Short mmCIF file of C-alpha atoms in Angstrom, two decimals:
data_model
loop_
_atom_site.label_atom_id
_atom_site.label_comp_id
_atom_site.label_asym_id
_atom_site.label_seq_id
_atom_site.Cartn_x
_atom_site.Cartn_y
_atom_site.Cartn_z
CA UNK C 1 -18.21 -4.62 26.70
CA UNK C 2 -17.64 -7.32 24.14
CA UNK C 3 -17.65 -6.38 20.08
CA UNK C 4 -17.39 -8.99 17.49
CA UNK C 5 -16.98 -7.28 13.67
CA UNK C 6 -18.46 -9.36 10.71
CA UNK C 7 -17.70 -9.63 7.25
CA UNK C 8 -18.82 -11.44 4.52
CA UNK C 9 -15.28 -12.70 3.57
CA UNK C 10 -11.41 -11.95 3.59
CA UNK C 11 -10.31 -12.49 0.29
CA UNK C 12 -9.02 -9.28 -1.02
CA UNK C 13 -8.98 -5.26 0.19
CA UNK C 14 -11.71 -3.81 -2.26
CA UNK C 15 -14.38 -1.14 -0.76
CA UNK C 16 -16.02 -3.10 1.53
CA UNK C 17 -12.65 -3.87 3.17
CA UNK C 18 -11.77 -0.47 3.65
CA UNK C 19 -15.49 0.11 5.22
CA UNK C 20 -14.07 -2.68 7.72
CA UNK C 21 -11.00 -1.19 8.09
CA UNK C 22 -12.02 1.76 9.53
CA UNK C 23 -14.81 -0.12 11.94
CA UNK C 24 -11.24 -1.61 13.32
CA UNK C 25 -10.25 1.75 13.91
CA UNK C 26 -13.32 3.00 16.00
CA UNK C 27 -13.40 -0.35 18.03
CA UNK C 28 -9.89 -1.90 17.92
CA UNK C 29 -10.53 -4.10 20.71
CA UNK C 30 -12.91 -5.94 18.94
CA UNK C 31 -13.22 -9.51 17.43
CA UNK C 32 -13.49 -10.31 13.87
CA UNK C 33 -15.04 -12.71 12.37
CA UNK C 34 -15.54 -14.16 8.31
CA UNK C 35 -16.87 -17.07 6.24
CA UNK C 36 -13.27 -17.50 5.38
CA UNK C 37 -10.25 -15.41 5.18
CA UNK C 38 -7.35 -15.87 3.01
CA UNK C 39 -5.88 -11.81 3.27
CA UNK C 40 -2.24 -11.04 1.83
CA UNK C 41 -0.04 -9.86 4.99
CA UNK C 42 -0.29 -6.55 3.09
CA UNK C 43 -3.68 -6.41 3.05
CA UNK C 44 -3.71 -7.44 6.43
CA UNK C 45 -1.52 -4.47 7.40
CA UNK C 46 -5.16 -2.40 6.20
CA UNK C 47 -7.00 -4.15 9.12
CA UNK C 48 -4.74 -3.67 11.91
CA UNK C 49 -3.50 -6.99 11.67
CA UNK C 50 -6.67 -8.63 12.46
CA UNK C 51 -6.81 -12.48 11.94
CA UNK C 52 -11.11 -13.47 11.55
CA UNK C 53 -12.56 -16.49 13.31
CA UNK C 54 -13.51 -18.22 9.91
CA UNK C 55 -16.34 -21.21 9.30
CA UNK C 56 -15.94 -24.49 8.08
CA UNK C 57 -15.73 -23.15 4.62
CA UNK C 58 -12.23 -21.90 5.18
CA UNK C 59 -11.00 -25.48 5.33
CA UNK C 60 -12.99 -26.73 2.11
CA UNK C 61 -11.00 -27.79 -1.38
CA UNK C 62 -10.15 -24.61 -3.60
CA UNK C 63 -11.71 -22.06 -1.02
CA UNK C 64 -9.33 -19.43 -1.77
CA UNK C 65 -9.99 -18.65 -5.13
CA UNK C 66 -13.37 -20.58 -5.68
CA UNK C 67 -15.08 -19.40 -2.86
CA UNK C 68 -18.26 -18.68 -4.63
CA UNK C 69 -18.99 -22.02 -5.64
CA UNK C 70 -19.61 -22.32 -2.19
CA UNK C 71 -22.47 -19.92 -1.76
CA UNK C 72 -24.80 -22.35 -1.30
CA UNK C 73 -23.27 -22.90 1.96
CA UNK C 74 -22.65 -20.05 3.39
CA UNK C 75 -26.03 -19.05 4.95
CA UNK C 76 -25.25 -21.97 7.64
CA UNK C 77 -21.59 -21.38 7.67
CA UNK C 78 -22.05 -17.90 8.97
CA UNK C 79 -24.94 -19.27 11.25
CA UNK C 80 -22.71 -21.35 13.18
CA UNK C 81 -20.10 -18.14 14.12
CA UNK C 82 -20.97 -18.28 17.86
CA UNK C 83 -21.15 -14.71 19.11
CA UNK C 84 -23.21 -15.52 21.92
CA UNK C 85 -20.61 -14.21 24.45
CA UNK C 86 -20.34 -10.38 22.49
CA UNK C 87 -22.64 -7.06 24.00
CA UNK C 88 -22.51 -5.26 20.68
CA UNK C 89 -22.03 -7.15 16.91
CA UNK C 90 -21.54 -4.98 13.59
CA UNK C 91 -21.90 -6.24 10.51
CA UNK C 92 -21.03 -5.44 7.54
CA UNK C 93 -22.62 -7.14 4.78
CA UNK C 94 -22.88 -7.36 1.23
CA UNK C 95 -23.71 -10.56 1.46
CA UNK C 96 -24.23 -13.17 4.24
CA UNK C 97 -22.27 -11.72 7.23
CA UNK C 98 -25.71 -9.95 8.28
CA UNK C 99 -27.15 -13.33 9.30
CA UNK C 100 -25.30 -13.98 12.22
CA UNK C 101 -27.32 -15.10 14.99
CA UNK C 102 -27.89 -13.66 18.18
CA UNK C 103 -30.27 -13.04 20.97
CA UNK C 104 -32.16 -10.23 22.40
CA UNK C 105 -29.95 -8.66 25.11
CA UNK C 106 -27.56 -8.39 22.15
CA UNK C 107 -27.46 -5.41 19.66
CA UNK C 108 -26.76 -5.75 16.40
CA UNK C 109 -25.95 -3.07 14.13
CA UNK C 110 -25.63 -3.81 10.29
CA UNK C 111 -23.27 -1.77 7.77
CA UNK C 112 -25.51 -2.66 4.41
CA UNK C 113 -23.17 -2.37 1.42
CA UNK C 114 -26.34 -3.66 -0.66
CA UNK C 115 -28.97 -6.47 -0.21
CA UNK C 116 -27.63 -9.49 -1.89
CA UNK C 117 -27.31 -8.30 -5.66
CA UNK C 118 -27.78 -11.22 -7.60
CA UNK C 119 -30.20 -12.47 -5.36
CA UNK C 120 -32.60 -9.45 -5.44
CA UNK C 121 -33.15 -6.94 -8.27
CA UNK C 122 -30.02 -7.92 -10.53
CA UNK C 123 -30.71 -11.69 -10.30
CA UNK C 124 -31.68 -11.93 -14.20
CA UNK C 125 -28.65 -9.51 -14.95
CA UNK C 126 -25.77 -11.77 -12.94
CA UNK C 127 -28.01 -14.96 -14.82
CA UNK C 128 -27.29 -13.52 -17.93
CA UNK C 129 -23.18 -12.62 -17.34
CA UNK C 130 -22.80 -15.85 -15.84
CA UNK C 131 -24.43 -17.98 -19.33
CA UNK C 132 -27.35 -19.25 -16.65
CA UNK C 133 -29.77 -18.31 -18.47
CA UNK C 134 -30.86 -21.35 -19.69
CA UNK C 135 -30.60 -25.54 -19.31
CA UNK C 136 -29.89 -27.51 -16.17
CA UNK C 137 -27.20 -25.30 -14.74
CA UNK C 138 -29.39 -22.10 -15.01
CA UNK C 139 -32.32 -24.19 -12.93
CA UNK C 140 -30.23 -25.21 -10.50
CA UNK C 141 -29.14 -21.44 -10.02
CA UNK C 142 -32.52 -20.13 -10.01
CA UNK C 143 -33.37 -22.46 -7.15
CA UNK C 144 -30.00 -21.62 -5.14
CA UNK C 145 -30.65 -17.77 -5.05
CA UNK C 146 -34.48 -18.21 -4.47
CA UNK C 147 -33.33 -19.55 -1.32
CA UNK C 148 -30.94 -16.82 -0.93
CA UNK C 149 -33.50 -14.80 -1.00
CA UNK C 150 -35.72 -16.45 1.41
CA UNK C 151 -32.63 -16.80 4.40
CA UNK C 152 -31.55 -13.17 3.26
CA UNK C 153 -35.26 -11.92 4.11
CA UNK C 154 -35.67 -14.32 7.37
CA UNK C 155 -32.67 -13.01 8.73
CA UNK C 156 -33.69 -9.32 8.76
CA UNK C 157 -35.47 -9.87 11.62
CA UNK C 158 -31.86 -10.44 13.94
CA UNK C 159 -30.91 -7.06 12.78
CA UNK C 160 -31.35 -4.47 15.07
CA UNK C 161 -30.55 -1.37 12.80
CA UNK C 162 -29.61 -1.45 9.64
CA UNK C 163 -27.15 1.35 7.84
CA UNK C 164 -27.17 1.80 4.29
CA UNK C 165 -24.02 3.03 2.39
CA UNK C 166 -26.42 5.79 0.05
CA UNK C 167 -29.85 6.41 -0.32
CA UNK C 168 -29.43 4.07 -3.50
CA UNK C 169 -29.04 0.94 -1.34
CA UNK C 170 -31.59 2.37 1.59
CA UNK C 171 -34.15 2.33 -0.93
CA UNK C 172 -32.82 -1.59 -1.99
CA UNK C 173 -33.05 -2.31 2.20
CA UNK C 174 -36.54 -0.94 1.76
CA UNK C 175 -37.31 -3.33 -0.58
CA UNK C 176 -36.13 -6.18 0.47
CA UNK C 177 -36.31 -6.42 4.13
CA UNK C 178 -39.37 -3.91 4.59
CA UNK C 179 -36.95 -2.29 6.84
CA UNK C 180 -35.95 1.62 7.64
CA UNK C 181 -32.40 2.17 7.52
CA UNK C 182 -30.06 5.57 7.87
CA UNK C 183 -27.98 6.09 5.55
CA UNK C 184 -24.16 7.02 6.57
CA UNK C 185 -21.67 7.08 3.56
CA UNK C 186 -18.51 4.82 3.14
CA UNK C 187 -14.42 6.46 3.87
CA UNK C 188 -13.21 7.41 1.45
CA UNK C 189 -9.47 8.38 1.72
CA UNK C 190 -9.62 11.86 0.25
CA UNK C 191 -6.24 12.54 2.50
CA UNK C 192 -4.80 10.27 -0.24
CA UNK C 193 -5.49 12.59 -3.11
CA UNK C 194 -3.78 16.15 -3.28
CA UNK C 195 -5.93 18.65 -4.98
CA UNK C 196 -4.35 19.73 -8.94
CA UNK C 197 -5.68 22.37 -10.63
CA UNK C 198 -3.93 22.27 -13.77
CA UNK C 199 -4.91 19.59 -16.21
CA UNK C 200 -4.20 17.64 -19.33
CA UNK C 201 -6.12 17.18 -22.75
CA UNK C 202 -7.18 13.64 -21.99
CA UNK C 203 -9.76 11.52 -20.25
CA UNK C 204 -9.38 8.81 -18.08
CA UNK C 205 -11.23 6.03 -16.31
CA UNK C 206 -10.46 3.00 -13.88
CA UNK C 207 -11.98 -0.03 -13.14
CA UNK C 208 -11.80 -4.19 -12.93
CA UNK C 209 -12.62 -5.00 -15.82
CA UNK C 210 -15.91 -7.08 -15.42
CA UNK C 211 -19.68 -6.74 -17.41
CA UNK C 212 -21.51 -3.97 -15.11
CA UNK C 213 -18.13 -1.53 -14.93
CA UNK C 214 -19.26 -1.45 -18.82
CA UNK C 215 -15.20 -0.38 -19.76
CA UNK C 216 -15.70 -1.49 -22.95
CA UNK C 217 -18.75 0.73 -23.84
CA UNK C 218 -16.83 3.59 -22.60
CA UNK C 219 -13.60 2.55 -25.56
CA UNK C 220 -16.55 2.55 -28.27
CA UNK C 221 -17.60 5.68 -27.22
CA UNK C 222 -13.81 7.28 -27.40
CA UNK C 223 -13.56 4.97 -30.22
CA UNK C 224 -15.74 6.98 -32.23
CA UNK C 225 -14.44 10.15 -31.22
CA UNK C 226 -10.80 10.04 -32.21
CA UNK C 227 -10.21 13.91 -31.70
CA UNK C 228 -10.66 12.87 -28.02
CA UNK C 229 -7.82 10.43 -26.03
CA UNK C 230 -9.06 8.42 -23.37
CA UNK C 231 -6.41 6.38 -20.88
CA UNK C 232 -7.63 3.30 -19.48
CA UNK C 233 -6.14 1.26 -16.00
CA UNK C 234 -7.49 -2.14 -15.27
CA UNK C 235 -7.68 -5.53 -16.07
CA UNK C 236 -9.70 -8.27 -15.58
CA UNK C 237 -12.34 -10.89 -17.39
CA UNK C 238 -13.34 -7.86 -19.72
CA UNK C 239 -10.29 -7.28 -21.22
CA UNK C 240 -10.07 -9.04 -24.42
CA UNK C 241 -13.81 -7.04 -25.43
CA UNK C 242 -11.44 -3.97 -24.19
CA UNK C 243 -8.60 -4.56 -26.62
CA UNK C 244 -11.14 -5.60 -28.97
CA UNK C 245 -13.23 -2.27 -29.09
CA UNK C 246 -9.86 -0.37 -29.08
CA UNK C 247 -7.98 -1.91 -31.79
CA UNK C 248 -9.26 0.32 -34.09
CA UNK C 249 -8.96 3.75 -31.76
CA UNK C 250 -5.08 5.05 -31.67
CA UNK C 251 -6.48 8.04 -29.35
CA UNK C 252 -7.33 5.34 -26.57
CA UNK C 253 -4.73 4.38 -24.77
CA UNK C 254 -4.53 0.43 -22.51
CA UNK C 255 -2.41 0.39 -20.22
CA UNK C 256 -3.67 -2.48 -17.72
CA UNK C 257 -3.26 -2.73 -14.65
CA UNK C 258 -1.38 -0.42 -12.46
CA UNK C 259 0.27 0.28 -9.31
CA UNK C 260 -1.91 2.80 -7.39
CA UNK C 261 0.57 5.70 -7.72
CA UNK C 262 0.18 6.07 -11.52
CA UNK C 263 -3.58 5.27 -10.97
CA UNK C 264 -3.20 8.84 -8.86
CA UNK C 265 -0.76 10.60 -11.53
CA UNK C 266 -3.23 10.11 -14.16
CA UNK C 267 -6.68 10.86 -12.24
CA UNK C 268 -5.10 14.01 -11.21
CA UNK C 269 -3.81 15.34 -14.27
CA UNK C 270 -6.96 14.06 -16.50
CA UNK C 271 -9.42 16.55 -17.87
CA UNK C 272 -12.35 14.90 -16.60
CA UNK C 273 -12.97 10.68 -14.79
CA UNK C 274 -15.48 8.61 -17.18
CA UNK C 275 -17.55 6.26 -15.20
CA UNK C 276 -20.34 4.07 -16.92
CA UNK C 277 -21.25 1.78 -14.05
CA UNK C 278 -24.29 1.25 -11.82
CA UNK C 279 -22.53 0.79 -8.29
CA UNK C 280 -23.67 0.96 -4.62
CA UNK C 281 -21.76 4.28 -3.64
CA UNK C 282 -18.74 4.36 -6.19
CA UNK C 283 -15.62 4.89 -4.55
CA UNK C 284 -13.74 5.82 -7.50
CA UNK C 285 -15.92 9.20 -8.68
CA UNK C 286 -15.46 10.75 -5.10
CA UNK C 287 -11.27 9.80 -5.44
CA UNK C 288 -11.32 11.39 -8.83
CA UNK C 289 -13.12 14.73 -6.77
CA UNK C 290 -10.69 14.74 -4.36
CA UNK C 291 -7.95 15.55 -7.03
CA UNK C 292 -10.26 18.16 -8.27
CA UNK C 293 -10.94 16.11 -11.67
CA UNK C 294 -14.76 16.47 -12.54
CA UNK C 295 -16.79 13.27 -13.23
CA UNK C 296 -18.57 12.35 -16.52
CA UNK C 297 -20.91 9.46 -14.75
CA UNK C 298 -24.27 7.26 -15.40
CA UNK C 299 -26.73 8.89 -13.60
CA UNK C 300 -28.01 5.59 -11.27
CA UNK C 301 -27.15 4.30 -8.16
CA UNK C 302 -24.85 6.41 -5.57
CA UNK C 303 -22.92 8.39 -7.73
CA UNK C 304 -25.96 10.72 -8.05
CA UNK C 305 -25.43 11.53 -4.46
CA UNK C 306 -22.20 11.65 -5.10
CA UNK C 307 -21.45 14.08 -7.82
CA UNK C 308 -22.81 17.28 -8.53
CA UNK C 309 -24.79 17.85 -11.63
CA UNK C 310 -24.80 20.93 -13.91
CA UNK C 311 -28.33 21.73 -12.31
CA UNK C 312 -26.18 21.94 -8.96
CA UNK C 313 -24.96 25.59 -8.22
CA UNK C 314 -21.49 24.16 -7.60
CA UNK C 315 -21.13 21.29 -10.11
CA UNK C 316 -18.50 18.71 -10.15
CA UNK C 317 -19.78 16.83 -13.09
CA UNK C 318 -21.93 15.63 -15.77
CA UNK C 319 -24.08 12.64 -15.58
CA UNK C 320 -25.66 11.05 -18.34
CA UNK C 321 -29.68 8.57 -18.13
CA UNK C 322 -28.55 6.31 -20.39
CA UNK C 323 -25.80 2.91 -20.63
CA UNK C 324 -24.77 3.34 -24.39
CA UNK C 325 -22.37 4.90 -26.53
CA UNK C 326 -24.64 7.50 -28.00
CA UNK C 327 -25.63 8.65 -24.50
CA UNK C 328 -21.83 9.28 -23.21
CA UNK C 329 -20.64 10.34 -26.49
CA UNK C 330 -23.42 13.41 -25.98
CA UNK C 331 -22.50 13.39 -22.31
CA UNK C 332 -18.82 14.31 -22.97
CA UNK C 333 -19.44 17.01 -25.96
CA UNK C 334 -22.08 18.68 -22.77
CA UNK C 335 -19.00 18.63 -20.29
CA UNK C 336 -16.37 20.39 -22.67
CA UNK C 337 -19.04 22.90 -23.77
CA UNK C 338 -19.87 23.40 -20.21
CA UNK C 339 -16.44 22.48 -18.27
CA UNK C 340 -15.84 26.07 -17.59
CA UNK C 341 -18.30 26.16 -14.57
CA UNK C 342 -16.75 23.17 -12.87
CA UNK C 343 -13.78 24.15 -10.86
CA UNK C 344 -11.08 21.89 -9.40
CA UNK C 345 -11.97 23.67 -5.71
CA UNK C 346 -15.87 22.65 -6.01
CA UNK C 347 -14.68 18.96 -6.95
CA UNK C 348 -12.43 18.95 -3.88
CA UNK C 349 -14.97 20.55 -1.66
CA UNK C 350 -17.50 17.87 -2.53
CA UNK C 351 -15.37 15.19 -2.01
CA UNK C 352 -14.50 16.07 1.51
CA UNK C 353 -17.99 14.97 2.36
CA UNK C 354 -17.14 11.53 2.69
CA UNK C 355 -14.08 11.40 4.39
CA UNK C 356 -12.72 8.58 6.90
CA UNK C 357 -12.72 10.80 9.40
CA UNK C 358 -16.73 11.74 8.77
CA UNK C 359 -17.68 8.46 8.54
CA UNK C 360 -16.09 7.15 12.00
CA UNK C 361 -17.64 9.87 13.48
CA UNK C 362 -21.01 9.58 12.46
CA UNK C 363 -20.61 5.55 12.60
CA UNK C 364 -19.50 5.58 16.63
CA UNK C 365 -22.37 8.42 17.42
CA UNK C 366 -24.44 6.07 15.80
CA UNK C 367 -23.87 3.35 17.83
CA UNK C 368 -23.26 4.86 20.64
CA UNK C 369 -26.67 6.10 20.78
CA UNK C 370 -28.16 2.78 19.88
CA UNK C 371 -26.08 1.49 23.02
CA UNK C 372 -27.07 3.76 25.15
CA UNK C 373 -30.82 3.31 24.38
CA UNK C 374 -30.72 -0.43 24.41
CA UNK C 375 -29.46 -0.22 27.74
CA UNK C 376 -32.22 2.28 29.33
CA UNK C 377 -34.83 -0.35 27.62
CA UNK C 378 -33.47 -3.02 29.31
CA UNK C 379 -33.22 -1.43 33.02
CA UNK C 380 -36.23 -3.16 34.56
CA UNK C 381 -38.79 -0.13 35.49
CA UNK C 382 -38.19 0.52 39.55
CA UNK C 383 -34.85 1.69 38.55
CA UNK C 384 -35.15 3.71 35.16
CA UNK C 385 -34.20 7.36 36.06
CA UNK C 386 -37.63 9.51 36.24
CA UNK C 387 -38.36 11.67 33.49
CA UNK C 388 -40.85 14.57 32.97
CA UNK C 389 -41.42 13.74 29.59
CA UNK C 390 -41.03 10.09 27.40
CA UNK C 391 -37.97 10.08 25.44
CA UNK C 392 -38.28 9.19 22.19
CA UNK C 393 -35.34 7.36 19.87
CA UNK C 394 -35.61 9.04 16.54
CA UNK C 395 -35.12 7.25 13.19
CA UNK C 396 -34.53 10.60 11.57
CA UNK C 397 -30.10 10.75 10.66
CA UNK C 398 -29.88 14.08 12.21
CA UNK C 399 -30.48 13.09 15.89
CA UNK C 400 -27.73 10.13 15.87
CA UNK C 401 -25.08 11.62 13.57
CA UNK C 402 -23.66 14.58 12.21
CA UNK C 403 -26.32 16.26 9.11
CA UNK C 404 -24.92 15.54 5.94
CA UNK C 405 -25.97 17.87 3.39
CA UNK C 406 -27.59 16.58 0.32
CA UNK C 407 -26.08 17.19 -3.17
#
């Protein structure tokens, strides 16, 4: 059997990288293929050493580090990947990798990281970061990701299953494509992260610094606690607002970016891990478990599936319904009042949920029994084995892959 693994692109290792990363683990004999791909050898090392068949993209002016501009052309870039000669294709898509073509004795499974973002639901938000709101430029933008939208919906249809990475994006799948999906959570590499009981009297969170990781927001809220000291890693197009909202605050503490060893000496030791975004799954919040730190988090997207509330009998966090100061300033005073009930072993516990070794499980049972069904409905009747009784392929996540028990 042939396998060809797509990605959206090869630019840097983030969290969708290590998603593919461990896909080249369960099927290392398998192809890879990208828009374009301009990896580090380091980075590289990640995937197994894996080189992607790229698109025409790869050799256009600037495409390392202005890929974007070319978004526009991507829907026919990745169209023109010829996979016709692969059994089984896996996606994994955050953006256009999804839309590969291919025909119906082929099956194609799709990782979903989330619909396209600014496409869908967060168009007006990415309008608004980008200063498209308004004039020629912002027209021309609207028009671009209305066709986005349009190929991103068409293409639905060559997907045979689709995976979401949390409930969060199954719902977005829902949306957008009118399409069920099941949801089996991203590695994590908990392995990486040695459970520390003992802590320090400080607070810490980690992040690029760009507008929906809202970093700033969290330094105004610290800001205005100066009893409290908050250490910051990370850099990025947000850090001038970050040095701005902390010029005042001598209890917060810059320091950039950072290797990932002192990224894991100070999640480990810090009281608690602040985290203000709205992501897919958020990597970071589970890491931060895994040392046993507890998580003071904005209660959207994944990371309510994620961490534990103070509702939960075992709670591994607080998490807060609003993006503002006042809401995470009150968020923080709830956690020390009740930090007591949150022990290091409960973080830990809950972390081990989504390990790597969970998720390649549950990702080759998955597709193994999508395989092995495709093939049966292909056998041509005369020859199916006889059965007493139809067999049925459920939808339902607990007759492909292991249970996962909800937080």
């Amino acid at each position: 059997m042939k396998i060809a693994i797509v990605h959206d692109w090869l630019v840097t290792y983030a969290g969708a990288e290590r998603v593919l990363a461990s896909l080249i683990k369960i099927w290392p004999e398998a192809d890879l293929f990208s828009v374009i791909d301009f990896l580090s050898d380091q980075d590289r090392a990640q995937l197994g050493g894996k080189v992607a068949k790229t698109t025409f993209i790869q050799r256009l002016p600037k495409a390392k580090t202005k890929y974007q501009r070319y978004l526009p052309l991507m829907p026919m870039a990745i169209e023109q990947l010829d996979l016709s000669g692969y059994d089984l294709i896996i996606s994994s898509s955050h953006a256009v990798a999804k839309g590969v073509l291919c025909g119906p004795d082929q099956l194609h499974v799709s990782y979903v990281h989330s619909p396209i973002r600014y496409a869908w639901d967060l168009q007006h938000q990415y309008l608004k970061e980008a200063n498209l709101s308004t004039g020629l430029k912002g027209k021309v933008a609207r028009m671009i990701l209305h066709y986005m939208r349009m190929w991103d919906q068409r293409t639905a249809a060559g997907v045979d299953d689709f995976i979401a990475n949390s409930h969060f994006i199954g719902a977005r799948i829902t949306k957008a494509y009118r399409r069920e999906s099941t949801v089996i959570y991203p590695p994590v590499d908990t392995r990486g992260f040695a459970l520390q009981e003992e802590k320090q009297d400080y607070y810490f969170t980690a992040s690029r610094m760009v507008p929906y990781k809202r970093m700033p927001m969290i330094i105004e809220a610290f800001a205005a606690m100066p009893g409290k000291r908050l250490v910051v890693i990370g850099d990025g197009p947000e850090m001038e607002k970050a040095k701005a909202a902390a010029v005042n605050a001598p209890n917060v503490t810059l320091l950039g970016y950072q290797p990932f060893a002192v990224l894991q000496e100070h999640m480990s030791n810090a009281k608690a891990f602040v985290f203000a975004a709205e992501e897919d799954f958020g990597i970071s919040p589970v890491e931060a478990q895994a040392c046993g730190t507890p998580v003071i988090a904005f209660a959207k997207g994944g990371v309510v599936e994620t961490v534990c509330g103070l509702d939960h009998p075992q709670p591994t966090g607080v998490l807060y319904p609003e993006q503002s100061v006042a809401s995470l300033m009150a968020a923080i005073e709830t956690f020390e009042i009740n930090g007591s009930r949150i022990t290091a072993q409960a973080c830990r516990t809950n972390a081990e949920r989504f390990s790597e070794a969970r998720f390649e499980l549950e990702m080759r049972q998955f597709v193994e029994t999508r395989l092995s069904a495709a093939r049966q409905s292909r056998q041509p009747a005369h020859i199916r084995p006889v059965q007493t009784a139809p067999t049925l392929v459920s939808n339902d996540l607990s007759a492909r892959v292991v249970p996962i028990k909800s937080v």
